[in-house]
Amino acid sequence: MKGKVETENHKLLFDTSPSAVVLRNAQKLGVDLTAVDTVILSHGHYDHSGGILPFVELNPKAKIYMQHNAGGEYYSYHGAEEGFCYIGIDKKILSLPQVQLLKGDTKLDDELKVFTVDQRAYPLPSTNKRLRELCGGEYIQDEFHHEQNLLLTAGEKKILFCGCAHNGILNVMDTLERKFGTGSLPDLVIGGFHLMKRTEFSEADTTEVTEIANRLKSYKSHFATCHCTGVPVFNQMKEIMGEQLTYVRSGDEVVVEY
């Protein structure tokens, strides 16, 4: 996922795609990346951070915010033949002078606030099972303490950006309300739900998606999902959530009036 966000006070990137494709896409869309002042990395995976090094060659001034443990040893299990494959960030990123490592919730300014999920009321998405962290020589379940979300306040509007919502979109919403109050619940949520699978959906998978959609429907927020949600899951959720749910793709523009 990669999103260019413009507010009254900021031009920012939320994630940077897996590679220099971020530069090519921006050029095709007429987006001036040299004007970006802030980069937010949602979590420590290569497919969200791979564009950082090409980006800083073009724009060395923008501050880059990530959680202090975003540079950890994160892996994905790819089956018996391939085993565990490293999916973490390029370690060169950690030595960039622009990088600022955060420890948990941080208010950057009146517009930008990042927060982490410190406790979960709902289970992790089942699709996280193959995602691990290498600790003490063992591949343990990644608990995604390195994941952060962005709450943007623009006038009277609040917009929540989440990368993959590895912690679970329900936990992200629950944490936001618990930490900052009902008044901080967003008008718009943009991000992936990490529910896409490479294999056939089981009855348990369908039940999981249905339960998530029904709970999201109880919020007044509009959800614009993308990336790791997947079209089949989106179609299932759309039947439940109706106009409350839309799908955004690379190159799409979301305009919020405030």
Coordinates of C-alpha atoms in Angstrom, one line a residue:
M1 CA 0.0 0.0 0.0
K2 CA 1.1 3.5 -0.7
G3 CA -0.9 6.7 -0.3
K4 CA -0.2 10.4 -1.0
V5 CA -2.1 12.6 1.5
E6 CA -2.5 16.3 1.4
T7 CA -3.9 18.5 4.2
E8 CA -3.8 22.2 4.9
N9 CA -0.4 21.8 6.7
H10 CA 1.1 18.6 5.3
K11 CA 1.9 16.7 2.2
L12 CA 2.7 13.2 3.3
L13 CA 3.2 9.6 2.2
F14 CA 1.6 6.8 4.1
D15 CA 3.8 3.8 3.2
T16 CA 6.0 3.7 0.1
S17 CA 5.2 0.6 -1.9
P18 CA 7.7 -2.3 -2.3
S19 CA 10.2 -0.5 -4.6
A20 CA 11.0 2.5 -6.8
V21 CA 7.6 2.0 -8.4
V22 CA 6.5 4.7 -5.9
L23 CA 8.5 7.2 -8.0
R24 CA 7.1 6.0 -11.4
N25 CA 3.5 6.0 -10.1
A26 CA 3.9 9.5 -8.7
Q27 CA 5.3 10.7 -12.0
K28 CA 2.4 9.2 -14.0
L29 CA -0.1 10.8 -11.6
G30 CA 1.6 14.2 -11.7
V31 CA 2.4 14.0 -8.0
D32 CA 5.5 16.0 -6.8
L33 CA 7.2 13.8 -4.2
T34 CA 9.8 16.6 -3.6
A35 CA 7.0 18.5 -1.8
V36 CA 6.4 15.7 0.7
D37 CA 7.3 16.7 4.3
T38 CA 6.3 13.5 6.2
V39 CA 6.4 9.8 5.6
I40 CA 4.6 7.4 7.9
L41 CA 5.6 3.7 7.8
S42 CA 2.7 1.5 9.0
H43 CA 4.8 -1.5 9.8
G44 CA 8.1 -3.2 9.2
H45 CA 7.4 -5.2 6.0
Y46 CA 9.3 -4.7 2.7
D47 CA 6.2 -4.3 0.6
H48 CA 5.4 -1.1 2.5
S49 CA 8.9 0.2 3.0
G50 CA 10.8 -0.7 -0.2
G51 CA 10.2 2.7 -1.7
I52 CA 11.9 4.6 1.1
L53 CA 15.4 4.4 -0.2
P54 CA 14.5 5.5 -3.7
F55 CA 12.3 8.2 -2.2
V56 CA 15.0 9.7 0.0
E57 CA 17.3 10.1 -3.0
L58 CA 14.7 12.3 -4.5
N59 CA 13.6 14.0 -1.3
P60 CA 16.1 14.0 1.5
K61 CA 14.2 16.5 3.7
A62 CA 11.0 14.6 4.6
K63 CA 10.9 13.1 8.1
I64 CA 10.2 9.4 8.2
Y65 CA 8.3 8.0 11.2
M66 CA 8.2 4.4 12.2
Q67 CA 7.9 2.4 15.4
H68 CA 11.2 1.6 17.1
N69 CA 10.9 -2.1 16.4
A70 CA 9.9 -1.8 12.7
G71 CA 13.4 -3.0 11.8
G72 CA 12.9 -6.3 13.5
E73 CA 13.4 -9.8 12.0
Y74 CA 10.1 -10.5 10.4
Y75 CA 9.5 -13.6 8.2
S76 CA 6.7 -15.4 6.3
Y77 CA 6.4 -19.2 6.1
H78 CA 6.3 -20.2 2.4
G79 CA 5.8 -23.9 2.8
A80 CA 8.1 -26.9 3.4
E81 CA 10.2 -26.3 0.3
E82 CA 11.0 -22.6 0.8
G83 CA 10.6 -22.4 4.6
F84 CA 10.8 -19.0 6.3
C85 CA 11.5 -16.0 4.0
Y86 CA 12.6 -12.6 5.3
I87 CA 10.0 -9.9 4.7
G88 CA 11.3 -7.2 6.9
I89 CA 12.6 -3.8 5.9
D90 CA 16.0 -3.0 4.3
K91 CA 18.3 -2.4 7.3
K92 CA 19.9 0.6 5.5
I93 CA 16.7 2.5 6.2
L94 CA 17.4 2.4 9.9
S95 CA 20.6 4.5 9.5
L96 CA 18.9 7.3 7.5
P97 CA 19.1 10.6 9.4
Q98 CA 15.5 11.4 8.4
V99 CA 14.2 8.4 10.3
Q100 CA 12.6 9.0 13.7
L101 CA 11.8 5.9 15.7
L102 CA 8.7 6.2 17.9
K103 CA 7.7 4.2 21.0
G104 CA 4.0 3.7 20.9
D105 CA 1.4 6.4 20.6
T106 CA 2.8 9.8 19.4
K107 CA 1.1 13.1 18.6
L108 CA 3.2 14.6 15.8
D109 CA 1.1 17.8 15.7
D110 CA -2.5 19.0 15.8
E111 CA -3.3 17.2 12.5
L112 CA -1.3 13.9 12.8
K113 CA -1.4 11.3 15.6
V114 CA -0.1 7.8 15.4
F115 CA -1.1 5.0 17.7
T116 CA -0.5 1.3 18.2
V117 CA -2.7 -1.6 19.3
D118 CA -1.5 -2.5 22.8
Q119 CA -4.3 -5.0 23.6
R120 CA -6.8 -6.8 21.5
A121 CA -10.5 -7.4 22.1
Y122 CA -10.8 -9.5 19.0
P123 CA -8.6 -12.3 17.5
L124 CA -5.8 -11.6 15.0
P125 CA -6.9 -12.2 11.4
S126 CA -6.4 -15.9 10.7
T127 CA -4.2 -14.9 7.7
N128 CA -1.5 -13.8 10.0
K129 CA -0.6 -17.4 11.0
R130 CA 2.2 -17.7 8.6
L131 CA 3.8 -14.4 9.7
R132 CA 6.5 -14.8 12.2
E133 CA 9.2 -12.9 14.1
L134 CA 12.7 -14.5 14.6
C135 CA 13.5 -14.3 18.4
G136 CA 16.2 -16.2 20.1
G137 CA 16.6 -18.5 17.1
E138 CA 12.9 -19.4 17.1
Y139 CA 10.2 -18.3 14.7
I140 CA 7.3 -17.1 16.9
Q141 CA 4.0 -15.6 16.0
D142 CA 4.4 -12.0 15.0
E143 CA 2.2 -9.9 17.4
F144 CA 2.6 -6.8 15.3
H145 CA 3.8 -4.5 18.0
H146 CA 5.7 -2.7 15.1
E147 CA 2.4 -1.7 13.5
Q148 CA 1.1 1.8 13.8
N149 CA -2.0 3.6 12.5
L150 CA -2.4 7.3 11.6
L151 CA -5.3 9.4 12.7
L152 CA -5.5 12.6 10.7
T153 CA -7.7 15.5 11.8
A154 CA -8.6 18.0 9.2
G155 CA -11.1 20.6 10.4
E156 CA -14.1 18.7 11.8
K157 CA -13.2 15.5 9.8
K158 CA -11.2 12.6 11.1
I159 CA -9.6 10.0 8.8
L160 CA -7.9 6.8 9.9
F161 CA -5.1 5.3 7.8
C162 CA -4.1 1.7 8.4
G163 CA -1.6 -0.2 6.3
C164 CA -2.7 -3.9 6.5
A165 CA -4.4 -3.8 9.9
H166 CA -2.5 -6.9 10.8
N167 CA -3.8 -6.4 14.4
G168 CA -7.3 -6.7 12.9
I169 CA -9.4 -3.8 11.8
L170 CA -11.8 -4.4 14.7
N171 CA -8.9 -4.1 17.2
V172 CA -7.7 -0.9 15.5
M173 CA -11.1 0.7 15.8
D174 CA -11.6 -0.5 19.3
T175 CA -8.2 0.8 20.4
L176 CA -8.8 4.2 18.8
E177 CA -12.1 4.5 20.7
R178 CA -10.6 3.3 23.9
K179 CA -7.6 5.5 23.9
F180 CA -9.0 8.7 22.5
G181 CA -12.8 8.5 23.0
T182 CA -15.8 8.1 20.9
G183 CA -15.4 11.6 19.5
S184 CA -12.2 10.4 17.8
L185 CA -13.9 7.7 15.7
P186 CA -13.1 8.5 12.1
D187 CA -15.5 9.7 9.4
L188 CA -13.4 7.7 6.9
V189 CA -11.1 4.7 7.2
I190 CA -8.6 3.9 4.4
G191 CA -6.5 0.7 4.4
G192 CA -6.3 -3.0 4.0
F193 CA -7.9 -5.6 6.3
H194 CA -5.4 -8.4 5.7
L195 CA -8.1 -11.0 4.9
M196 CA -6.9 -12.1 1.4
K197 CA -5.9 -15.8 1.0
R198 CA -4.0 -17.6 -1.7
T199 CA -6.1 -20.8 -1.1
E200 CA -9.8 -21.6 -1.2
F201 CA -11.9 -20.1 1.5
S202 CA -13.1 -22.4 4.1
E203 CA -16.4 -22.2 6.0
A204 CA -14.4 -20.8 9.0
D205 CA -12.9 -18.1 6.7
T206 CA -16.3 -17.0 5.5
T207 CA -17.6 -16.9 9.0
E208 CA -14.7 -14.7 10.1
V209 CA -15.2 -12.2 7.2
T210 CA -19.0 -12.1 8.0
E211 CA -18.4 -11.3 11.6
I212 CA -15.9 -8.6 10.9
A213 CA -18.3 -7.0 8.3
N214 CA -21.2 -7.1 10.7
R215 CA -19.2 -5.4 13.5
L216 CA -17.8 -2.7 11.1
K217 CA -21.3 -2.0 10.0
S218 CA -22.1 -0.8 13.6
Y219 CA -19.8 2.1 13.1
K220 CA -20.8 5.4 11.4
S221 CA -17.5 5.4 9.5
H222 CA -17.1 4.9 5.8
F223 CA -14.5 2.2 5.0
A224 CA -12.4 2.5 1.8
T225 CA -10.4 -0.7 1.7
C226 CA -7.6 -1.9 -0.6
H227 CA -4.4 -3.9 -1.0
C228 CA -4.5 -7.0 1.3
T229 CA -8.3 -7.2 1.6
G230 CA -8.8 -8.8 -1.8
V231 CA -11.7 -8.5 -4.1
P232 CA -13.5 -11.8 -3.1
V233 CA -13.5 -10.7 0.6
F234 CA -14.5 -7.2 -0.5
N235 CA -17.5 -8.6 -2.4
Q236 CA -18.6 -10.7 0.6
M237 CA -18.3 -7.7 2.9
K238 CA -20.0 -5.4 0.4
E239 CA -23.2 -7.6 0.6
I240 CA -23.3 -6.8 4.3
M241 CA -22.0 -3.2 4.5
G242 CA -23.5 -1.8 1.2
E243 CA -22.6 1.8 0.5
Q244 CA -20.6 1.9 3.7
L245 CA -17.7 0.1 2.0
T246 CA -15.8 0.9 -1.2
Y247 CA -12.6 -0.4 -2.8
V248 CA -9.8 1.9 -3.8
R249 CA -7.0 1.0 -6.2
S250 CA -3.6 2.5 -7.2
G251 CA -4.2 5.9 -8.8
D252 CA -7.6 6.5 -7.2
E253 CA -8.2 9.8 -5.5
V254 CA -10.3 10.3 -2.3
V255 CA -11.3 13.8 -1.6
V256 CA -12.7 14.8 1.8
E257 CA -14.3 18.2 2.2
Y258 CA -14.0 19.9 5.5

